GROMACS .gro file of C-alpha atoms in nm:
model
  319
    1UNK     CA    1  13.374   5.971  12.108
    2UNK     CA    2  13.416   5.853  11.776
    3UNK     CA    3  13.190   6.115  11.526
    4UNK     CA    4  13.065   5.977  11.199
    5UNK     CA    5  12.955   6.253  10.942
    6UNK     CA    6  12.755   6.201  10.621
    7UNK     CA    7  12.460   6.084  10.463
    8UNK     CA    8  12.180   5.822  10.596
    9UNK     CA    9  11.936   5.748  10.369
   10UNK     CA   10  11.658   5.444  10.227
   11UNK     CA   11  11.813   5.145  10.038
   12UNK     CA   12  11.517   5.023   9.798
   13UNK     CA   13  11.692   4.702   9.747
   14UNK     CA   14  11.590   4.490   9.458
   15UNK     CA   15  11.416   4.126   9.440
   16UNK     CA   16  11.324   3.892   9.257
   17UNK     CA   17  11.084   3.959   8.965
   18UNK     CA   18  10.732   3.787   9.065
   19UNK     CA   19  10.578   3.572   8.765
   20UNK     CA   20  10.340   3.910   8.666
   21UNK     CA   21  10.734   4.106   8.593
   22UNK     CA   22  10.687   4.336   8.909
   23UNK     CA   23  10.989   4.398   9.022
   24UNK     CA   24  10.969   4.379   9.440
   25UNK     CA   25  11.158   4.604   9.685
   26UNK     CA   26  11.288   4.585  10.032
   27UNK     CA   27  11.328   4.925  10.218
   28UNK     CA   28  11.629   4.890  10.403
   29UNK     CA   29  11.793   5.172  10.613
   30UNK     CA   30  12.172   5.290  10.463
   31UNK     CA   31  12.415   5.539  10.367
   32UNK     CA   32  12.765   5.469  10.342
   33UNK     CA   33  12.833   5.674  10.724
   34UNK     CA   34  12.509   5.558  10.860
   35UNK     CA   35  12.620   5.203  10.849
   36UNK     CA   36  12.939   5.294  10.960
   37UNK     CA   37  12.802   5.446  11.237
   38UNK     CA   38  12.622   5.144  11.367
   39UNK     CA   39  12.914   4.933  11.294
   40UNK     CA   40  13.140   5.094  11.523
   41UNK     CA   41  12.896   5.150  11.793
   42UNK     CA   42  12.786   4.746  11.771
   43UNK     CA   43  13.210   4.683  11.793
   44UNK     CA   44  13.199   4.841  12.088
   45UNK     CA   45  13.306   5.222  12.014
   46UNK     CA   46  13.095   5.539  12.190
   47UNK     CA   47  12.982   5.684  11.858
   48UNK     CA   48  12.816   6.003  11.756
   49UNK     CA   49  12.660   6.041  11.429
   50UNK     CA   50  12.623   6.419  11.238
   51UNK     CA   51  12.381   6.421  10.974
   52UNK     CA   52  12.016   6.566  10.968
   53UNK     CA   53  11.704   6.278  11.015
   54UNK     CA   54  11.361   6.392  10.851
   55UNK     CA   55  11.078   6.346  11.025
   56UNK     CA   56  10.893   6.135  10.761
   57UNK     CA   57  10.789   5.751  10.857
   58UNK     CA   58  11.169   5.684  10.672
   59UNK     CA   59  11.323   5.915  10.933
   60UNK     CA   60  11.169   5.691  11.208
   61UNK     CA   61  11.316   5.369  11.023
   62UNK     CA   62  11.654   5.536  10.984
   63UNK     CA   63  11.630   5.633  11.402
   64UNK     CA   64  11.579   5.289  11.527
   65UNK     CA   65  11.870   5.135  11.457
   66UNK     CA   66  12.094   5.397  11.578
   67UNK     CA   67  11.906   5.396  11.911
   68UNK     CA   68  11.929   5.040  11.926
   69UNK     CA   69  12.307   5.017  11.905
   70UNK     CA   70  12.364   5.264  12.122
   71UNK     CA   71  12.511   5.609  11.851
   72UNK     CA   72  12.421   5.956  11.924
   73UNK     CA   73  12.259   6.149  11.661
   74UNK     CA   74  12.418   6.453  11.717
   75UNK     CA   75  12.144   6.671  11.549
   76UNK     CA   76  11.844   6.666  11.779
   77UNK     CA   77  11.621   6.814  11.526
   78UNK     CA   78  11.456   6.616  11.260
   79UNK     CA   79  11.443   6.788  10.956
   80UNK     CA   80  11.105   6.847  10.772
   81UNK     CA   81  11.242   6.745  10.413
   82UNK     CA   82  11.226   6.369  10.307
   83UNK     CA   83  11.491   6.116  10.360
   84UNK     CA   84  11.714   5.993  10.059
   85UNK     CA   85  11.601   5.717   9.862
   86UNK     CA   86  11.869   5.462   9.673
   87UNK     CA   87  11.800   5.235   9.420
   88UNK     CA   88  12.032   4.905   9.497
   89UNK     CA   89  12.059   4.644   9.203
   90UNK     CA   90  12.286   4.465   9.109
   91UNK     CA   91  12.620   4.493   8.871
   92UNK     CA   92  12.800   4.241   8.664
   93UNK     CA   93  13.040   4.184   8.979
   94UNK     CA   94  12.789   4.072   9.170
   95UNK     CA   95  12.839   4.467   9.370
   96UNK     CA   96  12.583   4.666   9.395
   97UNK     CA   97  12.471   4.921   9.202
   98UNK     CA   98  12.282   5.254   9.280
   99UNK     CA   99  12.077   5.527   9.170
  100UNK     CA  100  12.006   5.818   9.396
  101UNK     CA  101  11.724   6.070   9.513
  102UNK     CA  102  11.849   6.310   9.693
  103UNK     CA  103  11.737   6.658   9.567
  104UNK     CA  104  11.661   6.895   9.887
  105UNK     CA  105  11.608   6.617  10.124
  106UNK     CA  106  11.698   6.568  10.465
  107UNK     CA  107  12.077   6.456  10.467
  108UNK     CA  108  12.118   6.807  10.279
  109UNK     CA  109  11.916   7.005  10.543
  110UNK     CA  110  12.301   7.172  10.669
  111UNK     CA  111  12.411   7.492  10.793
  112UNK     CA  112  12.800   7.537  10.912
  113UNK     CA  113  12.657   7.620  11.240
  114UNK     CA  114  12.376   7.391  11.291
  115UNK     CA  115  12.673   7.105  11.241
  116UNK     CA  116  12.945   7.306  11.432
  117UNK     CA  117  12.658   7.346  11.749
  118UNK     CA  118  12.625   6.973  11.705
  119UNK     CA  119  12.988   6.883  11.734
  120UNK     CA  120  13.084   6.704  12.054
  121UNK     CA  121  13.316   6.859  12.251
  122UNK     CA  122  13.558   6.564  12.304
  123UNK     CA  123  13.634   6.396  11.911
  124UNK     CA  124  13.863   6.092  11.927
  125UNK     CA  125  13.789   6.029  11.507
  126UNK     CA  126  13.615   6.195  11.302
  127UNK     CA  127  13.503   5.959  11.002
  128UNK     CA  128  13.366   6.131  10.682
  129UNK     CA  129  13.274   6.018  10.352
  130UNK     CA  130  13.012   5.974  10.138
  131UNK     CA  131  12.807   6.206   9.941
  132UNK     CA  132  13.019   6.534  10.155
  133UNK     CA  133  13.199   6.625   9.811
  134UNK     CA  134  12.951   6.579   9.591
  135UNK     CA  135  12.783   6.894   9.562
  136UNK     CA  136  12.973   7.239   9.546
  137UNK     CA  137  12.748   7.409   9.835
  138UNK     CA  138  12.718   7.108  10.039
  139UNK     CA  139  13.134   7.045  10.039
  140UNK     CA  140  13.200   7.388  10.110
  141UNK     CA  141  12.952   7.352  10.406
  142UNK     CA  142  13.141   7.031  10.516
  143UNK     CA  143  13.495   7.164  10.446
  144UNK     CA  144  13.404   7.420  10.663
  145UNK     CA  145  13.346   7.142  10.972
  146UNK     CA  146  13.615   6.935  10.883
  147UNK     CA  147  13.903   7.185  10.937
  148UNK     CA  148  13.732   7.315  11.280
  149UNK     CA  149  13.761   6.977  11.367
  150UNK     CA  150  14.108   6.894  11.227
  151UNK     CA  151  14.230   7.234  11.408
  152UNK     CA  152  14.151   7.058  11.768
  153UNK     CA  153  14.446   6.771  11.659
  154UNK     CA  154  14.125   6.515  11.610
  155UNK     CA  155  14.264   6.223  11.352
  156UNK     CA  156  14.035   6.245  11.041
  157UNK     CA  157  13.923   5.938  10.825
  158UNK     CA  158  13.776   5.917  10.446
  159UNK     CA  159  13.561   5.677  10.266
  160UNK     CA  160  13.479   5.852  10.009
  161UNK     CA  161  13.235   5.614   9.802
  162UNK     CA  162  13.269   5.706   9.475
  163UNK     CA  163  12.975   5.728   9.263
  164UNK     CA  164  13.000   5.867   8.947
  165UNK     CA  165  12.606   5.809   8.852
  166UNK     CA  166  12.551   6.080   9.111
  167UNK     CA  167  12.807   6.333   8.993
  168UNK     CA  168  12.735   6.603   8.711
  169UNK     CA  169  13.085   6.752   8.678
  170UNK     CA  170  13.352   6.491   8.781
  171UNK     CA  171  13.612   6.782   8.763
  172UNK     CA  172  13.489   6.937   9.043
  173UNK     CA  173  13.436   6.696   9.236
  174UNK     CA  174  13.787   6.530   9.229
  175UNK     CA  175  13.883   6.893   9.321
  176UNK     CA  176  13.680   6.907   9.577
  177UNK     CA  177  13.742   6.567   9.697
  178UNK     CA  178  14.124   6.600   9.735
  179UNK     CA  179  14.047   6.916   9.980
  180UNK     CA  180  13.921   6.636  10.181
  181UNK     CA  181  14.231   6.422  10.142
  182UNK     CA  182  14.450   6.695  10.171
  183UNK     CA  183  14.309   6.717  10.547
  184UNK     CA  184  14.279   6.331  10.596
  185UNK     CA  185  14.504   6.116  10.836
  186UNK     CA  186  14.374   5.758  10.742
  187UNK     CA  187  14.175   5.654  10.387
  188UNK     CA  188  14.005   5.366  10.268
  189UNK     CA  189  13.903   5.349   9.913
  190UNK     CA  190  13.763   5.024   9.707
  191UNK     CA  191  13.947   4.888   9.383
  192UNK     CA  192  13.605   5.035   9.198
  193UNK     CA  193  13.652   5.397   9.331
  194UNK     CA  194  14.017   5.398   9.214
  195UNK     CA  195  13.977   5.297   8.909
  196UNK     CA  196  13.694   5.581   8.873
  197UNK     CA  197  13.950   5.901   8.993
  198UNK     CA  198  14.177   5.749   8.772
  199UNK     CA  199  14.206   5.416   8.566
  200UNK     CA  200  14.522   5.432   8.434
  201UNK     CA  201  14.744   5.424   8.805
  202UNK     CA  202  14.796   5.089   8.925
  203UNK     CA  203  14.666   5.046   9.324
  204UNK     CA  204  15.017   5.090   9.430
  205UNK     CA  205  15.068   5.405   9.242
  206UNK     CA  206  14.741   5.538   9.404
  207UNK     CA  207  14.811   5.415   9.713
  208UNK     CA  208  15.184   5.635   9.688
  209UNK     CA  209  14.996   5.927   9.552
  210UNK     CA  210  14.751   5.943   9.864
  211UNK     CA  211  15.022   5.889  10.115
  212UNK     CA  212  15.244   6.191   9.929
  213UNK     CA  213  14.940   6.401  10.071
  214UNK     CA  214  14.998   6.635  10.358
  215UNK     CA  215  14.878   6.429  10.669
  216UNK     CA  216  14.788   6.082  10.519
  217UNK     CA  217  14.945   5.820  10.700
  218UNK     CA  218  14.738   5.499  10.621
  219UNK     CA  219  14.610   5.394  10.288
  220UNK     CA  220  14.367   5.072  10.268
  221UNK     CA  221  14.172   4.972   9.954
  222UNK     CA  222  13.932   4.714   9.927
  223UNK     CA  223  13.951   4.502   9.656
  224UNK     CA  224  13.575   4.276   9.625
  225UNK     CA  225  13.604   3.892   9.646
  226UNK     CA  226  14.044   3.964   9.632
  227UNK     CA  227  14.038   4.059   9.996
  228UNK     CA  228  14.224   4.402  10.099
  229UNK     CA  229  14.578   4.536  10.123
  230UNK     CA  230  14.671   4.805  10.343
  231UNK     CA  231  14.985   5.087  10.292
  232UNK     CA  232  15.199   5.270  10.516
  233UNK     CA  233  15.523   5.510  10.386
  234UNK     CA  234  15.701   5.210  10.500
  235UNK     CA  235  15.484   4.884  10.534
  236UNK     CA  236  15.219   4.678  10.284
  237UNK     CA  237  14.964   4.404  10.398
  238UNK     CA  238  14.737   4.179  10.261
  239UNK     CA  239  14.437   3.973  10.376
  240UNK     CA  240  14.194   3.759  10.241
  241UNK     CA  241  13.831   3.815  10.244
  242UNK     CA  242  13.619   3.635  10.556
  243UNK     CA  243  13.318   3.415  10.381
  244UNK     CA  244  13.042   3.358  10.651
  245UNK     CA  245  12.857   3.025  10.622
  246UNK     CA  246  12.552   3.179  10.448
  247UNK     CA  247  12.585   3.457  10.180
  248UNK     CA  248  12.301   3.768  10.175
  249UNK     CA  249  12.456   4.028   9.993
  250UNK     CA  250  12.739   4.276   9.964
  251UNK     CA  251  12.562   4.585  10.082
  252UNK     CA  252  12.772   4.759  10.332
  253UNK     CA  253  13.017   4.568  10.376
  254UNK     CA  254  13.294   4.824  10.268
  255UNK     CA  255  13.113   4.996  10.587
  256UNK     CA  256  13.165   4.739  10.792
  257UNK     CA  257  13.504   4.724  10.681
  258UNK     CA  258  13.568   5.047  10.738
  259UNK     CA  259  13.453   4.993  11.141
  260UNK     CA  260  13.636   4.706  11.177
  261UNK     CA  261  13.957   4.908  11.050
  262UNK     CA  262  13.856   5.178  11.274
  263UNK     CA  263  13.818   4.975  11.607
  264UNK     CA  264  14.088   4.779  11.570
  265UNK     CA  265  14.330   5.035  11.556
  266UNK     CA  266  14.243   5.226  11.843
  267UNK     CA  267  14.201   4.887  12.069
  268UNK     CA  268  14.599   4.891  11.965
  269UNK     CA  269  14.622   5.262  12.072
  270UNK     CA  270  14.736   5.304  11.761
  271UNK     CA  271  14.450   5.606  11.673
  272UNK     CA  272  14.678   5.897  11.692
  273UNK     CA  273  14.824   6.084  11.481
  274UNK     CA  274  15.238   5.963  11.413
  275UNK     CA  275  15.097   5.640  11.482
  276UNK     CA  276  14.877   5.552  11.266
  277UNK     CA  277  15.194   5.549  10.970
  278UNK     CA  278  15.433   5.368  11.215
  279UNK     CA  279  15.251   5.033  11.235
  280UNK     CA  280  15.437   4.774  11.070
  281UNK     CA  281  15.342   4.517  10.795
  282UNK     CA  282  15.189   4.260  11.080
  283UNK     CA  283  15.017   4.488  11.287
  284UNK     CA  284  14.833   4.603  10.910
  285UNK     CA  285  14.771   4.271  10.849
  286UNK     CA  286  14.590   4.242  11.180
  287UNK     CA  287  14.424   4.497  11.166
  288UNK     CA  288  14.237   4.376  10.809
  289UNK     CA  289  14.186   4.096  10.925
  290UNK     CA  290  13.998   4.192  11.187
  291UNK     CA  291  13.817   4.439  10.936
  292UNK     CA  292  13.763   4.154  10.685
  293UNK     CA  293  13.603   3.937  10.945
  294UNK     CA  294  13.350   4.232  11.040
  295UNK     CA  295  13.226   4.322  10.675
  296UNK     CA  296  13.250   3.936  10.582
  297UNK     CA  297  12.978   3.888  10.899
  298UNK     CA  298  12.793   4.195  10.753
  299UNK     CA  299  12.738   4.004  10.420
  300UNK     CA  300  12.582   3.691  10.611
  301UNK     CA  301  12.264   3.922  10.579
  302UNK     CA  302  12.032   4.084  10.310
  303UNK     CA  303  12.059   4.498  10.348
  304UNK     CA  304  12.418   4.621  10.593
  305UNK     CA  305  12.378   4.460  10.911
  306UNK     CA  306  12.745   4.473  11.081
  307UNK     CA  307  12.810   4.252  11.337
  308UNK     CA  308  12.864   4.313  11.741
  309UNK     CA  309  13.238   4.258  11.835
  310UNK     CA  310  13.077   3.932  12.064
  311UNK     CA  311  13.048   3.785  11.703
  312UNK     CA  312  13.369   3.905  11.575
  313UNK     CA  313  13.552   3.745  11.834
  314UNK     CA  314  13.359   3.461  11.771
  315UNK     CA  315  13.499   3.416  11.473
  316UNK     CA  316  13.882   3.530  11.513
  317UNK     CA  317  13.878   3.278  11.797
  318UNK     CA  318  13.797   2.925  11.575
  319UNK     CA  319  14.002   3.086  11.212
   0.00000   0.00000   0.00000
């Protein structure tokens, strides 16, 4: 099984203004591992997902689509704090934006053993990212659960998801965030989150710098509307981004790429660890393609909605 930890949570997605200047909303379920989740499970993969789901109505809207494409939710429980709520605009790129509402609610409901009871007891991945660093008590909490894991020989993956607009003490976080790293076997980052850790490295000194950590044997970063490149101690790729016919919007779709990256290297049995670093420039380049072609699907839609592998196909077939 394939276990996805982190945050789910209630995109409030803006609109259009109407004539009157009310500004409209669509409530649309997300979190950077919740869509992850449901990516991998629609592209085929058993998948378990470990975060807390309240019991309020958004809990039931956040349940539905997990249940629907088949993922676990690991914690049986529902949690009697609310869900998260995100603001989701728009930046100058086009990307969105965020602002956050998470104080004492659901995805933060976490003990070290309620998640360590929850833990399956067969992991083939184990996918973090997310808000997991973001708060001292929370990280320490998820730290905890990542090295159990990481102790049973389970390959780890990080999307970490930057967001600065939710961190008080960027310090601490990047210290707490490389404790992560340090433990990581495959990362994926976006052009925007490296340039928050650190502006002044180039990609390709950042991609170096993550691979000279203790286990990390796959780098990929995501660069918007530029496609993606991928980074091995030994090979590089590069592929273009997939346009569907009809744009939504971008949400998720660093998600979906993330899925698509996921899947496609374990349908190479190339998820292990020794692996992972030994696949050469086009096997990479394979591999984001088919990533590209699952988050470029996603964005065919308003709100993350990742494709099933049926469509994927689909689509690697006729390009």
């Amino acid at each position: 099984m394939f276990v996805v930890a982190g945050e789910s949570l209630i995109d409030l997605v803006a609109g259009p203004k109407r004539t009157d200047g009310v500004l409209q909303m669509g409530a649309h379920q997300g979190g950077s591992p919740y869509n992850c989740a449901i990516a991998l499970a629609r592209l085929g993969q058993e998948t378990g997902f470990l975060c807390p789901i309240s019991s309020d109505s958004f809990g039931d809207l956040l349940l539905a689509p997990l249940e629907k494409a088949g993922v676990v939710p690991l914690i049986k429980q529902r949690s009697d704090c609310n869900t998260t709520l995100a603001v989701v605009t728009q930046n100058a790129r086009g990307l969105p934006a965020y602002a956050f509402y998470r104080q004492g609610t659901a995805e933060r409901d976490i003990s070290r053993e309620k998640l360590l009871a929850a833990l399956p007891l067969s992991i083939d991945l184990f996918q973090i990212g997310g808000f997991l660093p973001i708060e001292p008590d929370d990280a320490a909490i998820w730290l905890d659960v990542v090295k159990s894991v990481a102790a049973r020989g389970t390959v780890l993956s990080i999307d970490p998801n930057v967001r600065p607009s939710l961190i008080a003490d960027f310090q601490g976080y990047t210290e707490r965030l490389d404790a992560f790293l340090d433990l990581a076997h495959i990362v994926k980052v976006s052009d925007e989150d490296l340039v928050a850790l650190d502006a002044h490295k180039s990609i390709e000194e950042h991609a170096r710098a993550l691979l000279a950590r203790p286990h990390v044997e796959l780098v990929v970063v995501t660069l918007g509307a530029q496609g993606a490149c991928a980074f091995t101690a030994d090979a590089r790729a590069n592929a273009p981004i997939y346009r569907p016919e009809m744009l939504g919007d971008t949400v998720g779709a660093g998600d979906a790429m993330m899925a698509g990256i996921l899947a496609a290297l374990a349908e190479r049995n190339a998820l292990a660890i020794g692996r992972i670093g030994a696949l050469d420039a086009t096997s990479l380049e394979a591999i984001l393609r088919f990533g590209s072609v699952v988050a470029g699907l996603n964005c065919a839609h308003v709100g993350c909605n990742p494709p099933t592998r049926a469509e994927v196909e689909a689509v690697l077939q006729t390009n």
